[in-house]
Amino acid sequence: MNDQDLLRYSRQIILPEVGIEGQQALLDSTMLLIGVGGLGSPSAMYLAAAGVGHLIIADFDKVELSNLQRQVIHHTDDIGEFKVDSAKAKMLSINPDVKITTVKDLDENNLNAWVDKSDIVLDGTDNFDTRFKINKACVEQKTPLVSAAVIRFEGQLSVFKGYEAEKPCYQCLYSVEGNNDENCTDNGILAPVAGMLGTMQALQAIKVILNLGEQLVGKLMIIDALDLSFRNVTINKDKSCTICNK
Ligand SMILES: [Zn+2]
């Protein structure tokens, strides 16, 4: 770290739980953010600002007017642009020292390879099919998965390490059958609820890399933004899960 780095990250370095070593660990880390929408927008900005050295952002979508209400990394002038290009420009404007890799063609064929390049994965997608595939890749590559979901006034957050004994994976929590895809296109979402969960996802990713505090492994945090209530429930490993019982 040079003098500019020490100054840029000084308010983090001053924390005894982070320090120079912790900041260096962040600078040396690679995070894969899948989806630069309502969840990925705040997490991408905070992780760039916090000095995560390499951020890989994946999204095939382009910015639409109806995204702007909650996907705050994208601005009105970005409508029609690829979300990853729009996001990369803002992230580099916040912090030109981080490396940003954009991926527009993430699919089943290259997912494992991208996960393999990453120390941790943040899932900010909004459908079960994609979430199951990301979970499978993370279990196979032994990579922690920070999973968040938002709809209406509700949020959920957890960290999955299904590759560890007794630790559940995402599919231990949700079976493939019988899940109706609910998304905010059909059900709506209050903008700051996405902001809350996106920033909490970034927080958990940093905490896992630095091994700090409550990591939410084997726990699901359920947030009701109307009550402003937070509760944690335990998630057990499903002994019949076909993904994490190898
Ligand atoms: Zn499982």
Coordinates of N, CA and C and ligand atoms in Angstrom, one line a residue:
M1 N 0.8 -1.2 0.0 CA 0.0 0.0 0.0 C 0.9 1.3 0.0
N2 N 0.5 2.2 -0.9 CA 1.3 3.5 -0.9 C 0.5 4.5 0.0
D3 N 1.1 5.7 0.1 CA 0.5 6.7 1.0 C -1.0 7.0 0.6
Q4 N -1.2 7.1 -0.7 CA -2.6 7.3 -1.1 C -3.6 6.2 -0.6
D5 N -3.1 5.0 -0.7 CA -4.0 3.9 -0.2 C -4.2 4.0 1.3
L6 N -3.1 4.3 2.0 CA -3.2 4.4 3.4 C -4.3 5.5 3.8
L7 N -4.3 6.6 3.0 CA -5.2 7.7 3.3 C -6.6 7.3 2.9
R8 N -6.8 6.7 1.7 CA -8.1 6.3 1.2 C -8.8 5.3 2.1
Y9 N -8.0 4.4 2.6 CA -8.6 3.3 3.5 C -8.4 3.6 5.0
S10 N -8.0 4.8 5.3 CA -7.6 5.0 6.7 C -8.7 4.7 7.7
R11 N -10.0 5.0 7.4 CA -11.0 4.8 8.4 C -11.3 3.3 8.6
Q12 N -10.9 2.5 7.6 CA -11.0 1.1 7.8 C -9.8 0.5 8.6
I13 N -8.6 1.0 8.2 CA -7.4 0.5 8.7 C -7.3 0.8 10.2
I14 N -7.9 2.0 10.6 CA -7.9 2.4 12.0 C -8.7 1.4 12.9
L15 N -9.6 0.7 12.3 CA -10.4 -0.3 13.1 C -9.4 -1.5 13.5
P16 N -9.3 -1.8 14.8 CA -8.4 -2.9 15.2 C -8.8 -4.2 14.5
E17 N -10.0 -4.4 14.2 CA -10.5 -5.7 13.6 C -10.0 -5.8 12.1
V18 N -9.7 -4.7 11.5 CA -9.3 -4.7 10.1 C -7.8 -4.4 10.1
G19 N -7.3 -3.3 10.4 CA -5.9 -3.0 10.4 C -5.3 -3.0 9.0
I20 N -4.0 -2.9 8.9 CA -3.3 -2.9 7.6 C -3.4 -4.3 7.0
E21 N -3.3 -5.3 7.8 CA -3.4 -6.7 7.3 C -4.8 -7.0 6.7
G22 N -5.8 -6.6 7.4 CA -7.2 -6.8 6.9 C -7.4 -6.0 5.6
Q23 N -6.9 -4.8 5.5 CA -7.1 -4.0 4.3 C -6.3 -4.7 3.1
Q24 N -5.1 -5.2 3.4 CA -4.3 -5.8 2.4 C -5.1 -7.1 1.9
A25 N -5.7 -7.8 2.9 CA -6.5 -9.0 2.5 C -7.6 -8.6 1.6
L26 N -8.3 -7.5 1.8 CA -9.3 -7.0 0.9 C -8.8 -6.7 -0.5
L27 N -7.6 -6.0 -0.5 CA -7.0 -5.6 -1.7 C -6.6 -6.8 -2.5
D28 N -6.2 -7.9 -1.8 CA -5.8 -9.1 -2.5 C -6.9 -10.0 -2.9
S29 N -8.2 -9.7 -2.5 CA -9.3 -10.6 -2.8 C -10.0 -10.3 -4.1
T30 N -10.6 -11.4 -4.5 CA -11.5 -11.3 -5.8 C -12.9 -11.8 -5.4
M31 N -13.8 -10.9 -5.7 CA -15.3 -11.2 -5.5 C -16.0 -11.3 -6.8
L32 N -16.9 -12.2 -6.9 CA -17.8 -12.4 -8.1 C -19.2 -11.9 -7.7
L33 N -19.7 -10.8 -8.3 CA -21.0 -10.3 -8.1 C -21.9 -10.7 -9.3
I34 N -22.9 -11.6 -9.0 CA -23.7 -12.0 -10.1 C -25.1 -11.2 -10.0
G35 N -25.3 -10.4 -11.0 CA -26.4 -9.5 -11.0 C -26.0 -8.1 -10.5
V36 N -26.2 -7.1 -11.4 CA -25.9 -5.7 -11.0 C -27.2 -5.0 -11.0
G37 N -28.2 -5.5 -10.2 CA -29.5 -4.9 -10.1 C -29.7 -4.3 -8.8
G38 N -30.9 -4.5 -8.2 CA -31.2 -3.9 -6.9 C -30.3 -4.3 -5.8
L39 N -29.8 -5.5 -5.7 CA -28.9 -5.9 -4.7 C -27.4 -5.6 -5.1
G40 N -27.1 -5.9 -6.4 CA -25.7 -5.7 -6.8 C -25.3 -4.3 -6.9
S41 N -26.3 -3.4 -7.1 CA -25.9 -1.9 -7.2 C -25.2 -1.4 -6.0
P42 N -25.8 -1.5 -4.8 CA -25.1 -1.0 -3.6 C -23.9 -1.9 -3.2
S43 N -24.0 -3.2 -3.4 CA -22.9 -4.0 -3.0 C -21.7 -3.7 -3.9
A44 N -21.9 -3.5 -5.1 CA -20.7 -3.2 -6.0 C -20.1 -1.9 -5.6
M45 N -20.9 -0.9 -5.3 CA -20.3 0.5 -5.0 C -19.6 0.4 -3.7
Y46 N -20.1 -0.3 -2.7 CA -19.5 -0.4 -1.4 C -18.2 -1.2 -1.4
L47 N -18.2 -2.3 -2.2 CA -17.0 -3.2 -2.3 C -15.9 -2.5 -3.0
A48 N -16.3 -1.7 -4.1 CA -15.2 -0.9 -4.8 C -14.7 0.1 -3.8
A49 N -15.6 0.8 -3.1 CA -15.1 1.9 -2.2 C -14.2 1.3 -1.1
A50 N -14.6 0.1 -0.6 CA -13.9 -0.5 0.5 C -12.5 -1.0 0.1
G51 N -12.3 -1.1 -1.2 CA -10.9 -1.6 -1.7 C -10.8 -3.1 -1.9
V52 N -11.9 -3.7 -2.3 CA -11.7 -5.1 -2.8 C -11.0 -5.1 -4.1
G53 N -9.8 -5.7 -4.1 CA -8.9 -5.5 -5.2 C -9.4 -5.9 -6.6
H54 N -10.2 -6.9 -6.7 CA -10.7 -7.4 -8.0 C -12.2 -7.8 -7.9
L55 N -13.0 -7.0 -8.6 CA -14.4 -7.3 -8.6 C -14.8 -7.8 -10.0
I56 N -15.4 -8.9 -10.0 CA -15.9 -9.5 -11.3 C -17.4 -9.3 -11.3
I57 N -18.0 -8.5 -12.2 CA -19.4 -8.3 -12.2 C -20.0 -8.9 -13.4
A58 N -21.1 -9.7 -13.2 CA -21.7 -10.4 -14.3 C -23.2 -10.1 -14.4
D59 N -23.6 -9.7 -15.6 CA -25.0 -9.4 -15.8 C -25.2 -9.3 -17.4
F60 N -26.2 -9.9 -17.9 CA -26.4 -9.9 -19.4 C -27.4 -8.7 -19.8
D61 N -28.0 -8.1 -18.8 CA -29.1 -7.2 -19.0 C -28.6 -5.8 -19.4
K62 N -29.5 -5.0 -20.0 CA -29.3 -3.6 -20.2 C -30.2 -2.8 -19.3
V63 N -29.8 -1.6 -19.0 CA -30.5 -0.7 -18.1 C -31.8 -0.2 -18.7
E64 N -32.9 -0.4 -17.9 CA -34.2 0.1 -18.3 C -34.7 1.2 -17.3
L65 N -35.6 2.0 -17.8 CA -36.2 3.1 -17.0 C -36.7 2.5 -15.6
S66 N -37.4 1.4 -15.7 CA -38.0 0.8 -14.5 C -37.0 0.3 -13.5
N67 N -35.7 0.2 -13.9 CA -34.7 -0.3 -12.9 C -34.2 0.8 -12.0
L68 N -34.3 2.1 -12.4 CA -33.6 3.2 -11.8 C -34.1 3.5 -10.4
Q69 N -35.3 3.1 -10.1 CA -36.0 3.3 -8.8 C -35.2 2.7 -7.6
R70 N -34.5 1.6 -7.9 CA -33.7 0.9 -6.9 C -32.3 0.5 -7.3
Q71 N -32.0 0.5 -8.6 CA -30.7 0.0 -9.0 C -29.8 1.2 -9.1
V72 N -29.4 1.7 -8.0 CA -28.8 3.1 -7.9 C -27.5 3.3 -8.5
I73 N -26.8 2.2 -8.9 CA -25.5 2.4 -9.6 C -25.8 2.9 -11.0
H74 N -27.0 2.7 -11.5 CA -27.3 3.1 -12.9 C -28.1 4.4 -12.9
H75 N -27.7 5.3 -13.8 CA -28.3 6.6 -13.8 C -29.2 6.8 -15.1
T76 N -29.9 7.8 -15.1 CA -30.9 8.0 -16.3 C -30.1 8.0 -17.6
D77 N -29.0 8.6 -17.7 CA -28.2 8.6 -18.9 C -27.7 7.2 -19.4
D78 N -27.8 6.2 -18.5 CA -27.3 4.9 -18.8 C -28.4 4.0 -19.4
I79 N -29.6 4.4 -19.5 CA -30.6 3.6 -20.1 C -30.2 3.1 -21.5
G80 N -30.3 1.8 -21.7 CA -29.9 1.2 -23.0 C -28.5 0.7 -22.9
E81 N -27.7 1.0 -21.9 CA -26.3 0.5 -21.8 C -26.4 -0.8 -21.1
F82 N -25.3 -1.7 -21.3 CA -25.2 -2.9 -20.5 C -25.0 -2.5 -19.1
K83 N -25.7 -3.2 -18.2 CA -25.5 -2.9 -16.8 C -24.1 -3.0 -16.3
V84 N -23.4 -4.0 -16.8 CA -22.0 -4.2 -16.3 C -21.1 -3.0 -16.7
D85 N -21.4 -2.4 -17.9 CA -20.6 -1.3 -18.4 C -20.9 0.0 -17.6
S86 N -22.2 0.1 -17.3 CA -22.7 1.3 -16.5 C -22.1 1.2 -15.1
A87 N -22.1 0.0 -14.5 CA -21.7 -0.3 -13.2 C -20.1 0.0 -13.1
K88 N -19.4 -0.6 -14.1 CA -18.0 -0.5 -14.0 C -17.5 1.0 -14.0
A89 N -18.2 1.8 -14.8 CA -17.8 3.3 -14.9 C -18.0 3.9 -13.5
K90 N -19.1 3.6 -12.8 CA -19.4 4.2 -11.5 C -18.4 3.7 -10.5
M91 N -18.1 2.4 -10.5 CA -17.2 1.8 -9.5 C -15.8 2.4 -9.7
L92 N -15.3 2.6 -10.9 CA -14.0 3.2 -11.2 C -14.0 4.7 -10.8
S93 N -15.1 5.3 -10.9 CA -15.2 6.7 -10.5 C -15.0 6.8 -9.0
I94 N -15.7 5.9 -8.3 CA -15.5 5.8 -6.8 C -14.1 5.5 -6.4
N95 N -13.5 4.5 -7.1 CA -12.2 4.0 -6.8 C -11.4 3.5 -8.0
P96 N -10.6 4.3 -8.6 CA -9.9 3.9 -9.8 C -8.8 2.8 -9.6
D97 N -8.5 2.5 -8.3 CA -7.5 1.6 -8.0 C -7.9 0.1 -8.0
V98 N -9.2 -0.1 -8.1 CA -9.7 -1.5 -8.1 C -9.8 -2.0 -9.5
K99 N -9.6 -3.3 -9.7 CA -9.7 -3.9 -11.0 C -11.2 -4.4 -11.1
I100 N -11.8 -4.1 -12.2 CA -13.2 -4.5 -12.5 C -13.2 -5.4 -13.8
T101 N -13.7 -6.6 -13.7 CA -13.9 -7.4 -14.9 C -15.4 -7.5 -15.1
T102 N -15.8 -7.3 -16.4 CA -17.2 -7.4 -16.7 C -17.5 -8.7 -17.5
V103 N -18.6 -9.3 -17.2 CA -19.0 -10.6 -17.8 C -20.4 -10.5 -18.3
K104 N -20.6 -10.6 -19.6 CA -22.0 -10.5 -20.1 C -22.6 -11.8 -20.5
D105 N -21.7 -12.8 -20.5 CA -22.2 -14.1 -21.1 C -22.1 -15.2 -20.0
L106 N -22.3 -14.9 -18.8 CA -22.2 -15.9 -17.7 C -23.3 -17.0 -18.0
D107 N -22.9 -18.3 -18.1 CA -23.9 -19.3 -18.2 C -23.4 -20.6 -17.6
E108 N -24.1 -21.7 -17.8 CA -23.7 -22.9 -17.1 C -22.4 -23.4 -17.5
N109 N -21.9 -23.1 -18.8 CA -20.7 -23.6 -19.3 C -19.5 -22.9 -18.7
N110 N -19.6 -21.6 -18.3 CA -18.4 -20.9 -17.8 C -18.6 -20.5 -16.3
L111 N -19.7 -20.9 -15.7 CA -20.0 -20.5 -14.3 C -18.9 -21.0 -13.4
N112 N -18.6 -22.3 -13.5 CA -17.6 -22.9 -12.6 C -16.2 -22.2 -12.7
A113 N -15.9 -21.9 -13.9 CA -14.6 -21.2 -14.1 C -14.5 -19.8 -13.5
W114 N -15.6 -19.1 -13.6 CA -15.6 -17.8 -12.9 C -15.6 -17.9 -11.4
V115 N -16.4 -18.8 -10.9 CA -16.4 -19.1 -9.5 C -15.0 -19.5 -9.0
D116 N -14.4 -20.3 -9.8 CA -13.0 -20.8 -9.4 C -12.0 -19.6 -9.3
K117 N -12.2 -18.5 -10.0 CA -11.3 -17.4 -10.0 C -11.6 -16.5 -8.7
S118 N -12.7 -16.8 -8.0 CA -13.2 -15.9 -7.0 C -13.0 -16.5 -5.6
D119 N -12.8 -15.6 -4.6 CA -12.7 -16.0 -3.2 C -14.0 -16.1 -2.6
I120 N -15.0 -15.4 -3.1 CA -16.4 -15.4 -2.6 C -17.3 -15.0 -3.7
V121 N -18.6 -15.5 -3.6 CA -19.6 -15.1 -4.6 C -20.8 -14.4 -4.0
L122 N -21.3 -13.3 -4.6 CA -22.5 -12.7 -4.1 C -23.6 -12.9 -5.1
D123 N -24.6 -13.6 -4.7 CA -25.7 -13.8 -5.6 C -26.8 -12.7 -5.5
G124 N -26.9 -11.9 -6.5 CA -27.9 -10.9 -6.5 C -28.9 -11.1 -7.6
T125 N -29.2 -12.3 -8.0 CA -30.1 -12.6 -9.1 C -31.5 -12.8 -8.5
D126 N -32.5 -13.0 -9.3 CA -33.9 -13.0 -8.8 C -34.7 -14.2 -9.3
N127 N -34.0 -15.3 -9.7 CA -34.9 -16.4 -10.0 C -34.2 -17.7 -9.4
F128 N -35.0 -18.7 -9.1 CA -34.6 -19.9 -8.4 C -33.6 -20.7 -9.3
D129 N -34.0 -20.8 -10.6 CA -33.2 -21.6 -11.5 C -31.7 -21.2 -11.5
T130 N -31.5 -19.9 -11.6 CA -30.1 -19.3 -11.6 C -29.5 -19.5 -10.2
R131 N -30.3 -19.3 -9.2 CA -29.7 -19.4 -7.8 C -29.2 -20.8 -7.5
F132 N -30.0 -21.8 -8.0 CA -29.6 -23.2 -7.8 C -28.3 -23.5 -8.5
K133 N -28.1 -23.0 -9.7 CA -26.9 -23.2 -10.5 C -25.7 -22.6 -9.9
I134 N -25.9 -21.3 -9.3 CA -24.8 -20.6 -8.7 C -24.4 -21.4 -7.4
N135 N -25.4 -21.9 -6.7 CA -25.1 -22.7 -5.4 C -24.3 -23.9 -5.8
K136 N -24.7 -24.6 -6.8 CA -24.0 -25.9 -7.2 C -22.6 -25.6 -7.5
A137 N -22.3 -24.5 -8.3 CA -21.0 -24.1 -8.7 C -20.2 -23.8 -7.4
C138 N -20.8 -23.1 -6.5 CA -20.0 -22.7 -5.3 C -19.7 -23.9 -4.4
V139 N -20.6 -24.9 -4.3 CA -20.3 -26.1 -3.6 C -19.2 -26.8 -4.3
E140 N -19.3 -27.0 -5.6 CA -18.2 -27.7 -6.3 C -16.9 -27.0 -6.2
Q141 N -16.8 -25.7 -6.2 CA -15.6 -25.0 -6.2 C -15.1 -24.7 -4.7
K142 N -16.0 -25.1 -3.8 CA -15.7 -24.8 -2.3 C -15.5 -23.3 -2.1
T143 N -16.4 -22.6 -2.6 CA -16.4 -21.1 -2.5 C -17.6 -20.6 -1.7
P144 N -17.4 -19.7 -0.7 CA -18.5 -19.2 0.1 C -19.5 -18.4 -0.8
L145 N -20.8 -18.6 -0.5 CA -21.8 -17.9 -1.3 C -22.6 -17.0 -0.3
V146 N -22.6 -15.7 -0.7 CA -23.4 -14.8 0.1 C -24.7 -14.5 -0.7
S147 N -25.8 -15.0 -0.1 CA -27.1 -15.0 -0.9 C -28.0 -14.0 -0.2
A148 N -28.6 -13.2 -1.0 CA -29.6 -12.2 -0.5 C -30.8 -12.2 -1.5
A149 N -32.0 -11.9 -0.9 CA -33.2 -11.8 -1.8 C -34.1 -10.8 -1.2
V150 N -34.8 -10.1 -2.1 CA -35.7 -9.0 -1.6 C -37.0 -9.1 -2.4
I151 N -38.1 -8.8 -1.8 CA -39.3 -8.6 -2.5 C -40.3 -7.8 -1.6
R152 N -41.1 -7.0 -2.2 CA -42.0 -6.2 -1.4 C -41.3 -5.4 -0.3
F153 N -41.6 -5.8 1.0 CA -40.9 -5.2 2.1 C -40.1 -6.2 2.9
E154 N -39.7 -7.3 2.2 CA -39.1 -8.4 2.9 C -37.7 -8.7 2.3
G155 N -36.8 -9.1 3.2 CA -35.5 -9.5 2.7 C -35.0 -10.7 3.4
Q156 N -34.1 -11.4 2.8 CA -33.5 -12.6 3.4 C -32.0 -12.6 3.1
L157 N -31.2 -13.0 4.0 CA -29.7 -13.0 3.8 C -29.1 -14.2 4.5
S158 N -28.2 -14.8 3.8 CA -27.4 -16.0 4.5 C -26.1 -16.2 3.8
V159 N -25.2 -16.9 4.4 CA -23.9 -17.2 3.8 C -23.9 -18.8 3.8
F160 N -23.6 -19.3 2.6 CA -23.6 -20.8 2.5 C -22.2 -21.3 2.3
K161 N -21.9 -22.3 3.1 CA -20.6 -23.1 2.9 C -21.0 -24.5 2.8
G162 N -21.8 -24.9 1.9 CA -22.3 -26.3 1.8 C -21.2 -27.4 1.6
Y163 N -20.0 -26.9 1.2 CA -18.9 -27.9 1.0 C -18.3 -28.3 2.3
E164 N -18.7 -27.7 3.4 CA -18.2 -28.0 4.8 C -19.2 -29.0 5.4
A165 N -18.6 -29.9 6.2 CA -19.4 -30.9 6.9 C -20.4 -30.2 7.8
E166 N -21.7 -30.6 7.8 CA -22.7 -30.1 8.7 C -23.2 -28.7 8.3
K167 N -22.6 -28.1 7.3 CA -23.1 -26.8 6.9 C -24.0 -26.9 5.6
P168 N -25.1 -26.2 5.7 CA -26.1 -26.4 4.6 C -25.7 -25.6 3.4
C169 N -26.2 -26.0 2.2 CA -26.1 -25.2 1.0 C -27.5 -24.5 0.7
Y170 N -27.5 -23.7 -0.3 CA -28.8 -23.0 -0.6 C -29.9 -24.0 -0.9
Q171 N -29.5 -25.1 -1.6 CA -30.6 -26.1 -2.0 C -31.1 -26.9 -0.8
C172 N -30.3 -26.9 0.3 CA -30.8 -27.5 1.6 C -32.0 -26.7 2.1
L173 N -32.0 -25.4 1.8 CA -33.1 -24.5 2.3 C -34.3 -24.5 1.4
Y174 N -34.0 -24.6 0.0 CA -35.1 -24.5 -0.9 C -35.1 -25.7 -1.8
S175 N -36.1 -26.5 -1.9 CA -36.1 -27.6 -2.8 C -36.4 -27.1 -4.2
V176 N -35.9 -27.9 -5.2 CA -36.0 -27.5 -6.6 C -37.5 -27.4 -7.0
E177 N -38.3 -28.5 -6.5 CA -39.7 -28.5 -6.9 C -40.5 -27.6 -5.9
G178 N -41.6 -27.1 -6.5 CA -42.6 -26.4 -5.7 C -42.2 -25.0 -5.3
N179 N -41.3 -24.4 -5.9 CA -41.0 -23.0 -5.6 C -41.5 -22.2 -6.7
N180 N -42.4 -21.3 -6.4 CA -42.9 -20.3 -7.4 C -41.9 -19.2 -7.4
D181 N -41.5 -18.9 -8.6 CA -40.6 -17.7 -8.7 C -41.3 -16.4 -8.5
E182 N -41.0 -15.8 -7.4 CA -41.6 -14.5 -7.1 C -40.5 -13.5 -7.4
N183 N -40.8 -12.5 -8.1 CA -39.8 -11.4 -8.3 C -40.4 -10.0 -8.2
C184 N -39.5 -9.0 -8.1 CA -40.1 -7.7 -7.9 C -40.7 -7.1 -9.1
T185 N -40.5 -7.7 -10.3 CA -41.2 -7.2 -11.5 C -42.7 -7.4 -11.3
D186 N -43.1 -8.6 -10.7 CA -44.5 -8.9 -10.6 C -45.0 -8.4 -9.2
N187 N -44.2 -8.4 -8.2 CA -44.7 -8.1 -6.8 C -44.3 -6.8 -6.2
G188 N -43.4 -6.1 -6.9 CA -43.0 -4.8 -6.4 C -42.0 -4.9 -5.3
I189 N -41.3 -3.7 -5.1 CA -40.3 -3.6 -4.0 C -40.1 -2.2 -3.6
L190 N -40.0 -1.9 -2.3 CA -39.7 -0.6 -1.9 C -38.2 -0.4 -2.0
A191 N -37.8 0.7 -2.7 CA -36.4 0.9 -3.1 C -35.4 0.6 -2.0
P192 N -35.5 1.3 -0.8 CA -34.4 1.1 0.2 C -34.3 -0.3 0.8
V193 N -35.3 -1.2 0.6 CA -35.2 -2.5 1.0 C -34.1 -3.2 0.2
A194 N -34.0 -3.0 -1.1 CA -32.9 -3.5 -1.9 C -31.6 -3.0 -1.4
G195 N -31.6 -1.7 -1.1 CA -30.4 -1.0 -0.6 C -29.9 -1.7 0.7
M196 N -30.8 -1.9 1.6 CA -30.4 -2.5 2.9 C -29.8 -3.9 2.7
L197 N -30.4 -4.7 1.9 CA -29.9 -6.1 1.7 C -28.7 -6.1 0.9
G198 N -28.5 -5.2 -0.1 CA -27.3 -5.2 -0.9 C -26.1 -4.8 -0.1
T199 N -26.3 -3.8 0.8 CA -25.2 -3.4 1.6 C -24.8 -4.4 2.7
M200 N -25.9 -5.1 3.2 CA -25.6 -6.2 4.2 C -24.9 -7.4 3.5
Q201 N -25.2 -7.6 2.2 CA -24.5 -8.6 1.5 C -23.0 -8.3 1.3
A202 N -22.7 -7.0 1.0 CA -21.3 -6.5 0.9 C -20.7 -6.7 2.3
L203 N -21.4 -6.3 3.3 CA -20.8 -6.4 4.7 C -20.4 -7.9 5.0
Q204 N -21.3 -8.8 4.7 CA -21.1 -10.2 5.0 C -19.9 -10.7 4.2
A205 N -19.8 -10.3 2.9 CA -18.7 -10.7 2.1 C -17.3 -10.3 2.7
I206 N -17.3 -9.0 3.1 CA -16.0 -8.5 3.7 C -15.8 -9.3 5.0
K207 N -16.8 -9.5 5.8 CA -16.6 -10.2 7.1 C -16.1 -11.7 6.9
V208 N -16.6 -12.3 5.9 CA -16.1 -13.7 5.6 C -14.7 -13.7 5.2
I209 N -14.3 -12.7 4.3 CA -12.9 -12.6 3.9 C -12.0 -12.3 5.1
L210 N -12.5 -11.5 6.0 CA -11.6 -11.1 7.1 C -11.9 -11.9 8.4
N211 N -12.8 -12.9 8.2 CA -13.1 -13.8 9.3 C -13.6 -13.0 10.6
L212 N -14.5 -12.1 10.4 CA -15.0 -11.2 11.5 C -16.4 -11.5 11.9
G213 N -16.7 -11.5 13.2 CA -18.0 -11.4 13.7 C -18.9 -12.6 13.2
E214 N -20.2 -12.3 13.3 CA -21.3 -13.2 12.9 C -21.3 -13.4 11.4
Q215 N -21.1 -14.6 10.9 CA -21.0 -14.8 9.5 C -22.3 -15.3 8.8
L216 N -23.3 -15.7 9.6 CA -24.6 -16.2 9.1 C -24.5 -17.5 8.3
V217 N -23.4 -18.3 8.6 CA -23.3 -19.6 8.0 C -24.2 -20.5 8.8
G218 N -25.2 -21.2 8.0 CA -26.1 -22.1 8.7 C -27.2 -21.3 9.4
K219 N -27.4 -20.0 9.1 CA -28.4 -19.2 9.6 C -29.1 -18.4 8.5
L220 N -30.3 -18.1 8.6 CA -31.0 -17.3 7.6 C -31.6 -16.1 8.4
M221 N -31.1 -14.9 7.9 CA -31.7 -13.7 8.5 C -32.9 -13.3 7.7
I222 N -34.0 -13.1 8.4 CA -35.3 -12.7 7.8 C -35.6 -11.3 8.2
I223 N -35.8 -10.4 7.3 CA -36.0 -9.0 7.6 C -37.4 -8.5 7.1
D224 N -38.1 -8.0 8.0 CA -39.4 -7.4 7.7 C -39.3 -5.9 7.8
A225 N -39.2 -5.2 6.6 CA -38.9 -3.8 6.6 C -40.1 -2.9 7.1
L226 N -41.3 -3.5 7.1 CA -42.5 -2.7 7.7 C -42.4 -2.7 9.2
D227 N -42.2 -3.9 9.8 CA -42.0 -3.9 11.3 C -40.6 -3.4 11.7
L228 N -39.7 -3.4 10.7 CA -38.3 -3.2 10.9 C -37.8 -4.2 12.0
S229 N -38.2 -5.5 11.7 CA -37.7 -6.6 12.6 C -36.7 -7.5 11.8
F230 N -35.8 -7.9 12.6 CA -34.7 -8.8 12.1 C -34.8 -10.1 12.9
R231 N -34.8 -11.2 12.3 CA -34.7 -12.5 13.1 C -33.9 -13.5 12.3
N232 N -33.1 -14.3 13.1 CA -32.3 -15.3 12.5 C -32.9 -16.7 12.8
V233 N -33.0 -17.5 11.8 CA -33.4 -18.9 12.0 C -32.3 -19.8 11.6
T234 N -32.2 -21.0 12.3 CA -31.1 -21.9 11.9 C -31.5 -22.7 10.7
I235 N -30.6 -22.9 9.8 CA -30.8 -23.8 8.7 C -29.9 -25.0 8.9
N236 N -30.5 -26.2 8.8 CA -29.7 -27.4 8.9 C -29.4 -28.0 7.5
K237 N -28.3 -28.7 7.5 CA -27.9 -29.5 6.3 C -29.0 -30.5 6.0
D238 N -29.5 -30.6 4.8 CA -30.4 -31.6 4.4 C -29.6 -32.9 4.0
K239 N -29.8 -33.9 4.8 CA -29.0 -35.1 4.5 C -29.3 -35.7 3.2
S240 N -30.5 -35.4 2.6 CA -30.8 -35.9 1.3 C -30.5 -34.9 0.2
C241 N -29.9 -33.8 0.5 CA -29.6 -32.8 -0.6 C -28.6 -33.4 -1.6
T242 N -29.0 -33.3 -2.8 CA -28.1 -34.0 -3.9 C -26.9 -33.1 -4.2
I243 N -26.9 -31.9 -3.8 CA -25.8 -31.0 -4.2 C -24.6 -31.0 -3.2
C244 N -24.9 -31.0 -1.9 CA -23.8 -30.9 -0.9 C -23.5 -32.1 -0.1
N245 N -24.2 -33.2 -0.4 CA -23.8 -34.5 0.3 C -23.1 -35.4 -0.7
K246 N -21.8 -35.1 -0.8 CA -21.0 -35.9 -1.7 C -20.1 -36.8 -0.9
Ligands
ZN1 ZN -27.3 -28.9 0.3

